[in-house]
Short mmCIF file of C-alpha atoms and ligand atoms in Angstrom, two decimals:
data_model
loop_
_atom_site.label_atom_id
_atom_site.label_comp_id
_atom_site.label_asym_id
_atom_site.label_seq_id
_atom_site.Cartn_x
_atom_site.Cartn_y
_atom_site.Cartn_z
CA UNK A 1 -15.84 -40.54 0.34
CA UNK A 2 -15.52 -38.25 3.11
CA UNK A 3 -14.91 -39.57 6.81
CA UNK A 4 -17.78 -38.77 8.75
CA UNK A 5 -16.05 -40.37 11.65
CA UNK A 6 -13.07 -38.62 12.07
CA UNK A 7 -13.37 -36.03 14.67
CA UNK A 8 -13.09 -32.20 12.85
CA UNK A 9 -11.27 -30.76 15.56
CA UNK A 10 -8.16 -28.41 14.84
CA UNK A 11 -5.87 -30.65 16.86
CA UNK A 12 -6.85 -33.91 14.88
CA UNK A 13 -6.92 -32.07 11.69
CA UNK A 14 -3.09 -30.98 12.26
CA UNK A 15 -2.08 -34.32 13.55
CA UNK A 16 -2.33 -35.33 9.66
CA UNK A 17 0.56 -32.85 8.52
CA UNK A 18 3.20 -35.32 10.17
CA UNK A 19 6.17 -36.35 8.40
CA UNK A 20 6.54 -37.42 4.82
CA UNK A 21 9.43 -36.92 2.40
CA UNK A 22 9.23 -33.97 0.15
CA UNK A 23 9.20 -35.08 -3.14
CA UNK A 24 9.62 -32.66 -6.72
CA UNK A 25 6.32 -31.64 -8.34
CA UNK A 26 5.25 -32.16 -11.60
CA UNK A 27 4.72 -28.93 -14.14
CA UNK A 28 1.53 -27.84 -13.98
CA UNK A 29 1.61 -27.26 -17.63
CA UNK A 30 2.04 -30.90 -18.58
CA UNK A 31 -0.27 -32.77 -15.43
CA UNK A 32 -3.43 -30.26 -16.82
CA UNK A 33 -2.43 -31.39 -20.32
CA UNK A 34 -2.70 -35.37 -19.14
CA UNK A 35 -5.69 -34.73 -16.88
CA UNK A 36 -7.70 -32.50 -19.70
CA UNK A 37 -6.66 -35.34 -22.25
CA UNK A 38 -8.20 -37.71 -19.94
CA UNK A 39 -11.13 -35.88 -19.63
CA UNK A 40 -11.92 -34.33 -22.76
CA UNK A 41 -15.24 -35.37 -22.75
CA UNK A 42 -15.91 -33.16 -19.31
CA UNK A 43 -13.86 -30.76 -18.35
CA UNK A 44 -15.18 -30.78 -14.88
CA UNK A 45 -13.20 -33.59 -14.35
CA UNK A 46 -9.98 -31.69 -15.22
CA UNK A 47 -7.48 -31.83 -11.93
CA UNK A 48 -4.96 -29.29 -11.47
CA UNK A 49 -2.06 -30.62 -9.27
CA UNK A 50 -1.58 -29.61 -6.08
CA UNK A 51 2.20 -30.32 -4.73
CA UNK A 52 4.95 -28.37 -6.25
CA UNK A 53 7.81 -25.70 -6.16
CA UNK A 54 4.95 -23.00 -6.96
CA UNK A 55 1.35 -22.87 -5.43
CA UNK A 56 -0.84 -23.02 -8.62
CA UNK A 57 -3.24 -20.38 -9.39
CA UNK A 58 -0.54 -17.76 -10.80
CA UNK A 59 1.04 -19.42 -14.08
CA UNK A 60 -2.35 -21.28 -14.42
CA UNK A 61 -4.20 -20.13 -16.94
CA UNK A 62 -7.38 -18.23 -15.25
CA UNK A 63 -10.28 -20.04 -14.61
CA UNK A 64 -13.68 -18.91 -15.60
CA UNK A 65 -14.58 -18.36 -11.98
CA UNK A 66 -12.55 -17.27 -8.66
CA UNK A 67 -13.63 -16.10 -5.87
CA UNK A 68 -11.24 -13.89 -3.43
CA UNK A 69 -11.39 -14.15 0.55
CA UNK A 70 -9.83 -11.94 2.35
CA UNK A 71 -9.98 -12.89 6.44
CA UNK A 72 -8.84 -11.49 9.71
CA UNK A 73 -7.25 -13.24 12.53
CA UNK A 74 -9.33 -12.72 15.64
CA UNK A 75 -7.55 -11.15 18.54
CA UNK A 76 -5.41 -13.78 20.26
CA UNK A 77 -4.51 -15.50 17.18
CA UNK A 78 -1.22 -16.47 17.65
CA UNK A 79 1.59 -18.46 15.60
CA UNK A 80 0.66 -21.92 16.50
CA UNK A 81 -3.42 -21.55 15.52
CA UNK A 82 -1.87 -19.71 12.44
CA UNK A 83 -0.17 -22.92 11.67
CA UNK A 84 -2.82 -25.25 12.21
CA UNK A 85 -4.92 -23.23 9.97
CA UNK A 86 -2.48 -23.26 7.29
CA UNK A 87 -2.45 -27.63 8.06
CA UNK A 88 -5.93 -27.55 7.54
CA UNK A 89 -6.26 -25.50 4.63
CA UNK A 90 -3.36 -27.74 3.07
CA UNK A 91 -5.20 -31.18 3.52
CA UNK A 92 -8.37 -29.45 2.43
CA UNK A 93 -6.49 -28.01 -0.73
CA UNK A 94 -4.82 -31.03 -1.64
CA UNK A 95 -8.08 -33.04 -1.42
CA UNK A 96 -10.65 -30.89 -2.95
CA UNK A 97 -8.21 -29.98 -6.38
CA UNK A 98 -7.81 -33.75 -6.51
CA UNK A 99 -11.68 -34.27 -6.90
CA UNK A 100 -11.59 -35.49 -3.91
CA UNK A 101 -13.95 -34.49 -0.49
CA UNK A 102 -12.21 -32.61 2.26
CA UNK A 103 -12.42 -34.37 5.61
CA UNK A 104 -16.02 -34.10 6.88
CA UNK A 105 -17.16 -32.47 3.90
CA UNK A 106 -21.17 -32.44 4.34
CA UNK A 107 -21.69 -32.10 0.43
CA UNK A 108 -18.86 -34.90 -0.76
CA UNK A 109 -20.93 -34.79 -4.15
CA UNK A 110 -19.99 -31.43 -5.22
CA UNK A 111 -15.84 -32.36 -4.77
CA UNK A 112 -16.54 -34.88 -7.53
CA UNK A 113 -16.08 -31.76 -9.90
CA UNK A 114 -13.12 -30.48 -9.65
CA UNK A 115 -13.00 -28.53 -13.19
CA UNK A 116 -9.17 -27.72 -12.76
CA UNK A 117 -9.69 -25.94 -9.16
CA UNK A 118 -6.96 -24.39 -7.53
CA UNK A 119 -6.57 -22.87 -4.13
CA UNK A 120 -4.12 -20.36 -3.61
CA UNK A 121 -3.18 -18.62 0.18
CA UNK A 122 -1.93 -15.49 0.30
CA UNK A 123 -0.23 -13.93 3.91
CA UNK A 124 -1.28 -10.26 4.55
CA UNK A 125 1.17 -7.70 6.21
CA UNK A 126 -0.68 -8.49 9.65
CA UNK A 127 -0.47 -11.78 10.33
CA UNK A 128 3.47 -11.76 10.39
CA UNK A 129 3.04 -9.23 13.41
CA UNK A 130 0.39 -11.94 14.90
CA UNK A 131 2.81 -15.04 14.61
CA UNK A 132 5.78 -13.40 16.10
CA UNK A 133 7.84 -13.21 13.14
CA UNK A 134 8.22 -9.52 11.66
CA UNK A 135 11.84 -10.21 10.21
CA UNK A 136 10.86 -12.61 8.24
CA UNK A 137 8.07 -9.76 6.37
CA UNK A 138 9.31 -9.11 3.41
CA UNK A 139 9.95 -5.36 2.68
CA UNK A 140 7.53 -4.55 0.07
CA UNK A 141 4.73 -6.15 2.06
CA UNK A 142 2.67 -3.23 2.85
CA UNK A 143 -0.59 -1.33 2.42
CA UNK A 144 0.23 0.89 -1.27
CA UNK A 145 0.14 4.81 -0.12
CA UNK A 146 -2.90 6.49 -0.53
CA UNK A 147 -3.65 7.68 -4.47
CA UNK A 148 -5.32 11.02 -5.27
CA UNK A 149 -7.86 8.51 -7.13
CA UNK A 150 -8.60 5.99 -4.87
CA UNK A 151 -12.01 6.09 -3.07
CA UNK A 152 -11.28 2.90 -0.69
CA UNK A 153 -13.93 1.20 1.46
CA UNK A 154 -13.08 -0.47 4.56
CA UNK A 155 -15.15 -3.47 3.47
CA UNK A 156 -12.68 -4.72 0.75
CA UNK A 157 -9.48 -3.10 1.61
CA UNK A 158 -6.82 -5.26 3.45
CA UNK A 159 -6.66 -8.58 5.00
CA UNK A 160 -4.52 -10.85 7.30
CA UNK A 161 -5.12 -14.01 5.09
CA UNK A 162 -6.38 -14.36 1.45
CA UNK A 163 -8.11 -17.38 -0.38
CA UNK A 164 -8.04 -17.48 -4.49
CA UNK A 165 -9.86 -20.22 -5.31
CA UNK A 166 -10.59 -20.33 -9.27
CA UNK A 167 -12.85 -23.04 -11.21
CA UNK A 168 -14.15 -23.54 -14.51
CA UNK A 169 -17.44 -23.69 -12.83
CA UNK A 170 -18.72 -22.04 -10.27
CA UNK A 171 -20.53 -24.38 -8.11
CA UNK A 172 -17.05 -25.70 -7.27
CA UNK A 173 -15.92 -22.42 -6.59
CA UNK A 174 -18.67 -22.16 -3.98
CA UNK A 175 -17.95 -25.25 -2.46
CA UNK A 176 -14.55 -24.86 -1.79
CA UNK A 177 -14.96 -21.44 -0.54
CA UNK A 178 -17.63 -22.79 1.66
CA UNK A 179 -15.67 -25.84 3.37
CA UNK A 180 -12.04 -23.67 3.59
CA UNK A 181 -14.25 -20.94 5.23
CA UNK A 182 -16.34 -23.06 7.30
CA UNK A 183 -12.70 -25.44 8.84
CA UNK A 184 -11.44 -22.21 10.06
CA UNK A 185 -14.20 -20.07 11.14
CA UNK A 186 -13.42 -20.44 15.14
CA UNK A 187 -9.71 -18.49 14.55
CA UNK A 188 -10.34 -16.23 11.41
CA UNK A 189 -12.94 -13.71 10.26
CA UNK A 190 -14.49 -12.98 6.73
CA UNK A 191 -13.23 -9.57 6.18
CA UNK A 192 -14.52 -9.40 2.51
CA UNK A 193 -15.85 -11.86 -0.41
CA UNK A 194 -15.34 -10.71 -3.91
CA UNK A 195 -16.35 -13.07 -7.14
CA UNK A 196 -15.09 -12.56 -10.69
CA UNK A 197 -15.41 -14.47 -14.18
CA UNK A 198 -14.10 -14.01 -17.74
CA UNK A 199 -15.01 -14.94 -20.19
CA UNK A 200 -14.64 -18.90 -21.21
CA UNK A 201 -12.68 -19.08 -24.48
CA UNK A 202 -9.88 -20.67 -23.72
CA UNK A 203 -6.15 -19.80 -25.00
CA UNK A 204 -7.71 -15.93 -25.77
CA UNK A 205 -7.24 -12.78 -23.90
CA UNK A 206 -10.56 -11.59 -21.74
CA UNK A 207 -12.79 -8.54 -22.55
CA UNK A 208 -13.45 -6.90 -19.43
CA UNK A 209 -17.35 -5.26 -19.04
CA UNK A 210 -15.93 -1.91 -20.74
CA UNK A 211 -15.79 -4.14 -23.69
CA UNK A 212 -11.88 -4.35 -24.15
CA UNK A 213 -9.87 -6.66 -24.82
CA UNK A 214 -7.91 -7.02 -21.54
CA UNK A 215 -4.38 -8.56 -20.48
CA UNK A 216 -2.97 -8.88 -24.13
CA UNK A 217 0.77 -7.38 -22.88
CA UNK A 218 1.76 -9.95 -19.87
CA UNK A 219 4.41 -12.67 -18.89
CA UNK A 220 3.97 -15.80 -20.24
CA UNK A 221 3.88 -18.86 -17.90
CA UNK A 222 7.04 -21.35 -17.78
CA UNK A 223 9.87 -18.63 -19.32
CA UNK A 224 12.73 -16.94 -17.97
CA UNK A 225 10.84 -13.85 -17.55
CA UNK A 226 8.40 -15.35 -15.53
CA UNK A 227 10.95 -16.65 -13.30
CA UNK A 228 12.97 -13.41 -13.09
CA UNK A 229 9.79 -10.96 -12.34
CA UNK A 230 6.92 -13.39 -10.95
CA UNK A 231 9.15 -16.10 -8.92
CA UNK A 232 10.67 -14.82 -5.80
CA UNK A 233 14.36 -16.49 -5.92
CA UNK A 234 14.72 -15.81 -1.91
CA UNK A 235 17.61 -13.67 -2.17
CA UNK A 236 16.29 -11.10 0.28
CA UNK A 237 13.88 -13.71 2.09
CA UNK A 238 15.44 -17.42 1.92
CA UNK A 239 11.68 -19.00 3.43
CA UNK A 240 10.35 -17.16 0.24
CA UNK A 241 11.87 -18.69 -2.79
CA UNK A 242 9.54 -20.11 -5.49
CA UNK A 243 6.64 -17.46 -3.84
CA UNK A 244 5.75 -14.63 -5.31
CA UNK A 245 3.18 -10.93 -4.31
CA UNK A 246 -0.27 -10.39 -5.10
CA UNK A 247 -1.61 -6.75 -5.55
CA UNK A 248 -5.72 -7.07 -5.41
CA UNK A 249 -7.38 -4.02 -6.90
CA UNK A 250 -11.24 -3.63 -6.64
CA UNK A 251 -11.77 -1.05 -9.42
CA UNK A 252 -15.35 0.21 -10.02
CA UNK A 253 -16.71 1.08 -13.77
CA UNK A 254 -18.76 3.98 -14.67
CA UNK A 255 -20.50 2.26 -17.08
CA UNK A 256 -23.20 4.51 -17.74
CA UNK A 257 -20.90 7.13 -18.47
CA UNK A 258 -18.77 5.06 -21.10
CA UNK A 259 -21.40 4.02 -22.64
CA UNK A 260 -21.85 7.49 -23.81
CA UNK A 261 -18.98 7.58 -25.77
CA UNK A 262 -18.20 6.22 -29.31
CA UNK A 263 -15.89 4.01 -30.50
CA UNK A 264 -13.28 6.51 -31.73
CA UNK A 265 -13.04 7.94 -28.01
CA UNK A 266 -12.50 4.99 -26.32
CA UNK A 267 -9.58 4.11 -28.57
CA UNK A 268 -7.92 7.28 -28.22
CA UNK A 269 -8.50 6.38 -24.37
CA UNK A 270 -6.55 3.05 -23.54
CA UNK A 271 -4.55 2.89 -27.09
CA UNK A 272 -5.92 0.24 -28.33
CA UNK A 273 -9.27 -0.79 -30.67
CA UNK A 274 -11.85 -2.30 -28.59
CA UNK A 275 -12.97 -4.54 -31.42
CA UNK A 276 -9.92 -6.55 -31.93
CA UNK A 277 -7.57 -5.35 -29.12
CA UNK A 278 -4.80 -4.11 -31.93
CA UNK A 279 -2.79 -1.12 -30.85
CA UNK A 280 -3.82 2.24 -32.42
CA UNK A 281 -1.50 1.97 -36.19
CA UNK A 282 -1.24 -1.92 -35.52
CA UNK A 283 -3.79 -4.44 -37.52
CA UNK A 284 -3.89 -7.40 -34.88
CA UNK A 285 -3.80 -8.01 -31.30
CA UNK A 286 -0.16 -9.10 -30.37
CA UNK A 287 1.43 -6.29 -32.79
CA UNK A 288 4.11 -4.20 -30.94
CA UNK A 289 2.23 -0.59 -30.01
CA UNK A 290 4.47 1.66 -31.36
CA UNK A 291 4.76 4.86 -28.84
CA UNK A 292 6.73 6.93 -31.36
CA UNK A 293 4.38 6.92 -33.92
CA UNK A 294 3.17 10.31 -35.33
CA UNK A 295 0.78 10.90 -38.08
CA UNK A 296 1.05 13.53 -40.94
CA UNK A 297 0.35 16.29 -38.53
CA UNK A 298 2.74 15.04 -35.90
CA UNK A 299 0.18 14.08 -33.62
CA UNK A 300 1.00 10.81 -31.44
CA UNK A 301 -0.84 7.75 -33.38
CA UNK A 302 -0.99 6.59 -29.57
CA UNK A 303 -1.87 9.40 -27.37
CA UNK A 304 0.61 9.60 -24.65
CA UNK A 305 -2.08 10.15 -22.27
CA UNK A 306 -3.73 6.88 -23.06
CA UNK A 307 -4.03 3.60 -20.59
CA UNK A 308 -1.77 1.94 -22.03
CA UNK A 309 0.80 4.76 -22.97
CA UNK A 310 0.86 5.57 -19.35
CA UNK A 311 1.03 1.82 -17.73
CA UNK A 312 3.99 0.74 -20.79
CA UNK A 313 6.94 -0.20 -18.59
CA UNK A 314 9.64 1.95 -18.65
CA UNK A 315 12.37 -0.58 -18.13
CA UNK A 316 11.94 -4.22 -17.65
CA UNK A 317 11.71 -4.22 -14.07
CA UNK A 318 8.33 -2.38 -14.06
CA UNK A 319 6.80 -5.78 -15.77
CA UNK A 320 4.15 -8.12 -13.90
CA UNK A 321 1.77 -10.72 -14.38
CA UNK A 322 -1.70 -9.36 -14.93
CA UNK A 323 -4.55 -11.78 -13.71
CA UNK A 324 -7.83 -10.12 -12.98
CA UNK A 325 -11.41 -10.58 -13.03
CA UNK A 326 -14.75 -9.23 -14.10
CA UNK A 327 -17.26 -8.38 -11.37
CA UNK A 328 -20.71 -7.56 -11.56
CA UNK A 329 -22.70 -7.63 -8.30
CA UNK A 330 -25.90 -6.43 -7.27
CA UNK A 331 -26.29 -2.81 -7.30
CA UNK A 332 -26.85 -0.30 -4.40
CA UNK A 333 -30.50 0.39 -4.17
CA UNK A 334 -31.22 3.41 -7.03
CA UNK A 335 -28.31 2.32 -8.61
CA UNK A 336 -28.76 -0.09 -11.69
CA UNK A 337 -25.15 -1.76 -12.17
CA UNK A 338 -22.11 -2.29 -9.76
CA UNK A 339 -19.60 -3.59 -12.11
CA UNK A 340 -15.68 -3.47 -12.33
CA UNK A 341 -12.58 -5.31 -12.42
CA UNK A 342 -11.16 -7.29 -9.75
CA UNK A 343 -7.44 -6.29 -10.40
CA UNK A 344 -4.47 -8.80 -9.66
CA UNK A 345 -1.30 -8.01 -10.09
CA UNK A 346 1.84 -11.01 -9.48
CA UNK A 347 5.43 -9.89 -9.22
CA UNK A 348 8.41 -10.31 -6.89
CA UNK A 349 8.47 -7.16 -5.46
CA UNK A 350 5.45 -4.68 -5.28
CA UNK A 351 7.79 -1.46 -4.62
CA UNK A 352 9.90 -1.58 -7.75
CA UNK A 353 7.66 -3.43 -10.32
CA UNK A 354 4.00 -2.22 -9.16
CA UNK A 355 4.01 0.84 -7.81
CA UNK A 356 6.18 2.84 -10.11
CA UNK A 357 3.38 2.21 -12.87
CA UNK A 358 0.17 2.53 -10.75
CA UNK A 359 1.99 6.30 -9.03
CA UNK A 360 1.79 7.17 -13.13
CA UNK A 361 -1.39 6.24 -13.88
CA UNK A 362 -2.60 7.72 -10.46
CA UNK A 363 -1.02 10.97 -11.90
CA UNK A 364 -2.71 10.85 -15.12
CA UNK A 365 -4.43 7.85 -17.13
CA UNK A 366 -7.44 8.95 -19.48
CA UNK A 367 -9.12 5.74 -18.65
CA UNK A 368 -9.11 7.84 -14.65
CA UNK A 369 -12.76 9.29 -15.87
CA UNK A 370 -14.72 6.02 -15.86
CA UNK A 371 -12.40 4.31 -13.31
CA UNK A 372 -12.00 4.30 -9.50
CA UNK A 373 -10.51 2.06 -7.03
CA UNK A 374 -12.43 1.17 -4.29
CA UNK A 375 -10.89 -1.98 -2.79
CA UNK A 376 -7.08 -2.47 -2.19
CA UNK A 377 -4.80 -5.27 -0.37
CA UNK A 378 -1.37 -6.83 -0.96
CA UNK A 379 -0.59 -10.34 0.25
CA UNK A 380 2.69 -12.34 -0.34
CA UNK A 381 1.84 -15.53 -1.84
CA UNK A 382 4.09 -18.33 -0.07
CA UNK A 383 5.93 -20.98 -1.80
CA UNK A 384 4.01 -24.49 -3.05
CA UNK A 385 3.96 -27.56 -1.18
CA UNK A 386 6.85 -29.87 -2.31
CA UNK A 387 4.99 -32.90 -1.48
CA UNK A 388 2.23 -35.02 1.09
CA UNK A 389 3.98 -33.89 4.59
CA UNK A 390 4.36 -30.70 4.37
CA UNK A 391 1.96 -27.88 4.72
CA UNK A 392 1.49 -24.32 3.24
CA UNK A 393 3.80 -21.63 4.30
CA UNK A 394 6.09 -24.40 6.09
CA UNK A 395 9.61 -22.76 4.84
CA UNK A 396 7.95 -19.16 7.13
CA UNK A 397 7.94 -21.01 9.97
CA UNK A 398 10.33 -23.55 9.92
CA UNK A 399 13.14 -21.75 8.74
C1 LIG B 401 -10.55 -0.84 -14.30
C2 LIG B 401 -9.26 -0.59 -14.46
C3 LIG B 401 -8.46 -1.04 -15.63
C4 LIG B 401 -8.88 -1.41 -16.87
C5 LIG B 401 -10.31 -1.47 -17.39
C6 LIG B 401 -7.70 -1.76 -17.63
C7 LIG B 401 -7.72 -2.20 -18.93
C8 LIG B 401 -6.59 -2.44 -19.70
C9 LIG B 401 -6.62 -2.81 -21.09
C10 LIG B 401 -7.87 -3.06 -21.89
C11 LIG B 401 -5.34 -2.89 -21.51
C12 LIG B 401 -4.85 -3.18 -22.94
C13 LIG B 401 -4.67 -4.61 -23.26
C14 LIG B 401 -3.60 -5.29 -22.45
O1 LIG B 401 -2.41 -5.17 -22.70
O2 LIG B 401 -4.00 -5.95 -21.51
C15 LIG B 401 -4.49 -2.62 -20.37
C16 LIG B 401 -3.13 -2.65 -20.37
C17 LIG B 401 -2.35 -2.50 -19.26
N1 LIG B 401 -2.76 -2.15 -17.99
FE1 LIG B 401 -4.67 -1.80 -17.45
N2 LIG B 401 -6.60 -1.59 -16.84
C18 LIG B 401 -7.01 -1.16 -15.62
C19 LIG B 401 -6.22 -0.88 -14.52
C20 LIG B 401 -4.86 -1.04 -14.49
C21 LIG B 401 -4.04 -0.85 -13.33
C22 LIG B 401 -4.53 -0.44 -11.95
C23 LIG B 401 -2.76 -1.12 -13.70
C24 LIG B 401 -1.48 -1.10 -12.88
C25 LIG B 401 -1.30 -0.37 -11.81
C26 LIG B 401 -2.78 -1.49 -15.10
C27 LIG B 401 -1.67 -1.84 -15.83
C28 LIG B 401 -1.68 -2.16 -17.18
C29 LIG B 401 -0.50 -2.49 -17.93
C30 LIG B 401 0.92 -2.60 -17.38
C31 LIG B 401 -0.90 -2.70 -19.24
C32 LIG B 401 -0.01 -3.06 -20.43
C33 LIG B 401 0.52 -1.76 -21.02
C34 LIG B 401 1.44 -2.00 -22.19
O3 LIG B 401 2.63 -2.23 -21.98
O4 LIG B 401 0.96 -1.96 -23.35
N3 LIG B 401 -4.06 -1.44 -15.54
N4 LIG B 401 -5.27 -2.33 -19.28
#
């Protein structure tokens, strides 16, 4: 149960990070496996560990739900409150995935439901300017140029902090948002709230609310090439080895227009069939698009000015790890959907792996017509907590 005793001041709240041997984490992969087998009967019992070389919530498989919070420091934030709201966010984190209530936590009930949270913390260009410590920024860490196709609003474009906290339900979600948001609220500001979902068969790709089947080409969790392109290795940062980036596209649908056009169209548009997800000339999801394909008139099977012609890596170092959401909010008065994807790209470095492929499809992508970005921010996403003792983003600014 939650201590109602224990005074919820920062100070106290950081006087829990003290010492404590780090100690090696557990694979995610294997602790869900033990805690789902445990649970099979619920699933919103499922825990999702906490400690570890890697924060969770990139090589875990997406949640249903996740909710994105990106916050400003207030003016006069400095380096030490940055620290004791990373302490605070830490024991809240390592608590709530556990099924367990944060401290002071005025609704201990809904903790009781974990269903395989995580809580991920991202660090926005700014806040390494507000704790003193622009060396240690790593290089790609900046807002992406301007593209001829973006349409950005203010209201969900950067951030000094982020929150991704994902749940197979989303009363947890809201919970944790809520008591994470609520610790913090004297040093930070809410700069923007954005909620996605997907769909809830588990171990399949998602259809996004165009209909497609969406993230079938990606890096599979626990390989070498997830490693190589998702895991920073610290060679240009030491403090960030075992973090990685995360690129956080709002991009709005014109649903009303797509819906206008036929099946055939919206093939020839991304590359793929909508009703399986199998590459234009392939029979089945996973088959290998082939981009050299011609048909008895010599006419591209795959039209080079499709989605995914245009995204396709053109060397190996263009790859990342594709994670996004569905969103659906209310519309604008007049209007009678406001839907999109939340986009989330994970890779080591947003310069050489992200941008090259979103500068082509910025030049041209078919899909262009029904799509346009209206939300952008980039965050690094600090290394995991080895173990109790330490706290999030620790190796920043200790080392
Ligand atoms: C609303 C906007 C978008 C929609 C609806 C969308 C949808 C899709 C779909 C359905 C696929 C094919 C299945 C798959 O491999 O996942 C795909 C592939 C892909 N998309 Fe997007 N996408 C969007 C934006 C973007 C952006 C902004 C980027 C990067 C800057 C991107 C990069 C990719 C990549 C790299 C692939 C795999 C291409 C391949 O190698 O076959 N997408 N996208």
């Amino acid at each position: 149960m939650a201590d109602r005793t224990q005074p919820h001041s920062r100070l106290s709240r950081r006087r829990l990070l003290g010492g404590g041997a780090a100690v090696a984490g557990i694979g995610w992969g294997a602790a869900t496996l033990t805690s789902h087998e445990q649970n099979r009967s619920d699933p919103g019992l499922d825990t999702t560990p906490f400690h570890g070389t890697h924060q969770a919530g990139i090589d875990t498989e997406p949640q249903e739900y996740a909710t994105f919070v990106g916050f400003d420091l207030k003016p006069g934030t400095d380096r030490e409150d940055i620290i004791g709201i990373l302490g605070i966010w830490t024991d809240d984190a390592a608590r709530l995935t556990q099924g367990e209530p944060a401290l002071a936590d005025t609704e201990p009930e809904l903790a009781r439901r974990p269903a395989g949270l995580t809580i991920t913390v991202g660090f926005g260009p700014g806040l390494f300017t507000a704790a003193g410590l622009p060396d240690k920024r790593p290089s790609w860490l900046h807002a992406l140029p301007a593209f001829p196709i973006d349409q950005l609003d203010p209201a969900y474009t950067g951030a000094d902090l982020l929150l991704q906290i994902g749940a197979r339900e989303a009363t947890t979600v809201a919970h944790a948002v809520r008591v994470l948001s609520k610790d913090v609220r004297s040093l930070v500001s809410v700069r923007w709230v954005q909620r996605g979902f997907r769909n809830a068969s588990k171990g399949r790709t998602m259809r996004n609310l165009m209909g497609q089947v969406d993230g079938t080409v990606n890096i599979a969790p626990h390989t070498v090439d997830f490693d190589q392109l998702v895991w920073d290795d610290g060679a240009a940062q030491p403090w960030l080895a075992g973090g990685t980036s995360m690129v956080l596209r709002r991009i709005a649908m014109r649903l009303d227009a797509w819906d206008e056009i036929d099946a055939e169209a919206r093939a020839i548009t991304l590359g793929r069939r909508d009703s399986d997800g199998a590459p234009l000339g392939g029979t089945a999801e996973f088959d290998e698009p082939d981009f050299q394909a011609v048909d008895q008139y010599g006419i591209p099977v795959i039209p080079p000015s499709s989605h995914i012609a245009r995204a396709h890596h053109r060397h190996d170092g263009e790859r990342f790890l594709r994670r996004g959401y569905n969103y659906d909010d209310p519309p604008a008065p007049g209007q009678i959907s406001d839907s999109g994807l939340l986009f989330v790209a994970c890779q080591r470095d947003i310069d050489t792996q992200f941008l090259p492929v979103q500068q082509r499809l910025a030049e041209f992508d078919a899909l262009n017509i029904w799509t346009t970005p209206i939300g952008s921010a980039v965050f690094v996403i600090p290394p995991g907590v080895p173990g109790p003792g330490g706290y999030l983003g620790r190796q920043l600014f200790e080392s």
